[in-house]
Structure formats: C-alpha cells, structure tokens
Amino acid sequence: MTRAWARGRAIASRILPMLACAWLVAFSSPAAAARVVVVLSDDSAPYQEVYQIIRGYLDHGRHETGRAYADGLSASALDGARLVVTVGVRAAESLATQPVRNPVLAVLVPRAWYLESGRAELAGEGKRAVSAIYLDQPFQRQAQLIRLAFPEMTRVGVLLSTNQRQVLGELADALRAQGISLVYGLLSGADRQIAQLEAVLSEAELLLAIPDPGVINRNTAQSLLLTSYRYRDPVLGYSRSLTRAGALLSLHSSPAQIGRQAAESVRRVIETTSSQLPESTYPAYFSVSINRQVARSLGFVLPQENELEKRLGEEI
C-alpha cells in the first residue's frame, strides 16, 4: 500500500505540472480563427480597397476573410461568419434583407442614413447586433478645420435636404464654438436647388458640403461647385473627388483609412471574450486635400495639407 501510494504520488508530481502547462497554453493562446465576410456595394475601387485592407489585417491573425457583393447576396454566403462588414449603403441594405443574425459593422455609410433608417433595418427588430463607422466627419472637426484654414471667417453656409434638418443644431453648436455663425437652406423635392443655394451663398463666406444625396449627387455636384465659384465662396467638401472637381479643400477619410479602422474594430471583436461591437463612431483617421488652382483663383493662401492635418489632430 505504501509503495503504491508513493508511486502514485511520484507519477502525480510529474503529470500535474504538465497539466498545468497545458491549461495555461489553452487559456493564454490567441482566440480561435474566425471567419469574417465583407459585403461590398459594388466592384468599384474604393470598396475593393476597404476589403483589401481588412483582409490584409486579418490574414496575419489566422482569420479567414470572405468577400461578397450586394447584388445577388444570399444567406449561404454568410454561413459561419463571426462578423459581417458591409461597405456602403447598398451593401448594408442588401444585408438587411437576409434572414441571418450575424453581427454587422456597416462602414462608409452617412450618419444621417444610419440613424434615420439604416440601423433599424440592419437590426431587424433586435435580431442582429449592429454598429457603424460613418462616412461623415464630425462637425467639431470640420469647424476646427475652417478656423485653422480661414482664421477671419465668420459665416458658413450649408444646404440640406429637409430630412436632414435635425443636424442643424449640432452643426450650429460646433461652428459657434469656433466663433462662426451658420447660414442654412433647406431643400425639399419640389424646390429649385440653385435658387436655394444662391440664397445661402449670398450671406455665407464658405459653403460646407456634407454627405446628403438629396443635395449633392452625380447630377448636382458640378452645378453646386460652379455656382459657389461664381459667388467667390470656397467649398469645404467631404471627399478627395470633390476637391478634384472644384472644392477648395476637403476633409475626408480614405478607403484605406476606413478599412484600417474597420479592421481594428473587427479584430477587437473576434479576439476578445466579450464579442461586443463597438459604439457607432466617426472616422478616427482623416486627411485634408486642397485644390491649389481653385485657391489661387479665389485668392486664398492655405497651409500645406500635412500641416493642417497635424494641427487638427492636436486640437481634437
């Protein structure tokens, strides 16, 4: 009995440390590999760039990244996905029609759309956890850029469709904090856009463009920029393409920057025990682009883009 007990104790003394090491490895090792599906609104380059950035981040962590498109999206494409990232409004709306419960992170979507209808559509009466990274820049950041680029400016104008009127108070507060007053016009479907725009431009010193398809779209962007130029009012846009088209400057987040932020959020979700989606948020990374030809034509001398980005980052 004594020998058997001693032998058992000796064996246990060797096995227990091994079990302890195995336990530590099991509970300290990285999270199991997960599948993430990225749904793109279409095959255009900006959406593809977001996908490639997310894929690049996740592939290094042993995770699988799948790609699907809004057109022809099926529930089977989402099988086994720990999380779905939709890129653009069309992708989000397509996903909302699918009878699946995968958590969803919607990126490159306007904040107004998400808050008014997108969030409810995606949530599906609480069946899905949803969050978003907005396309828009926060009004505070835009107001700070205006003050940095145009220190003497006191009146900023904006033209909005009537279904976005709820942002006026927030925008006015952000501008007021920089000593700037807001001039605005509201555009309904029956209104003549140019007449409303001219009323705003006649009082404002700068036109702030925000993502509002009811005001700025492929059919209206050029006339809006040309009319502002005729009034000698610079335009602060929200994309590099608007800067190229004639906005004096734009504050925007590139697809690569949005992709980076999305990838960071995805990794936090799939590699932690909580698995909770982050709160919906504005872009964390941003850039400033300037149209120097328009600046010369309107008589503005602006700092370099990287200087404005640095100073803006310091103030936020």
Short mmCIF file of C-alpha atoms in Angstrom, two decimals, residues 36 38 51 78 128 135 146 164 168 175 180 185-186 191 220 223 229 243 247 259 316:
data_model
loop_
_atom_site.label_atom_id
_atom_site.label_comp_id
_atom_site.label_asym_id
_atom_site.label_seq_id
_atom_site.Cartn_x
_atom_site.Cartn_y
_atom_site.Cartn_z
CA VAL A 36 -15.36 37.47 -41.46
CA VAL A 38 -17.05 41.71 -46.23
CA TYR A 51 -11.83 44.96 -48.43
CA LEU A 78 -22.67 34.44 -44.78
CA ARG A 128 -28.77 41.42 -35.16
CA LEU A 135 -18.66 58.33 -43.89
CA ILE A 146 -12.44 76.05 -41.01
CA GLN A 164 -31.53 66.20 -42.55
CA LEU A 168 -28.66 71.84 -37.80
CA LEU A 175 -19.43 76.36 -35.50
CA ILE A 180 -18.66 81.16 -36.58
CA GLY A 185 -31.15 76.50 -46.53
CA LEU A 186 -33.50 73.52 -46.59
CA ASP A 191 -37.56 73.30 -54.64
CA THR A 220 -25.93 68.20 -58.96
CA SER A 223 -23.59 72.92 -60.73
CA TYR A 229 -17.28 79.59 -57.54
CA THR A 243 -11.55 68.55 -54.19
CA ALA A 247 -13.96 72.29 -53.89
CA GLY A 259 -10.50 49.94 -43.85
CA ILE A 316 -9.03 67.10 -31.21
#
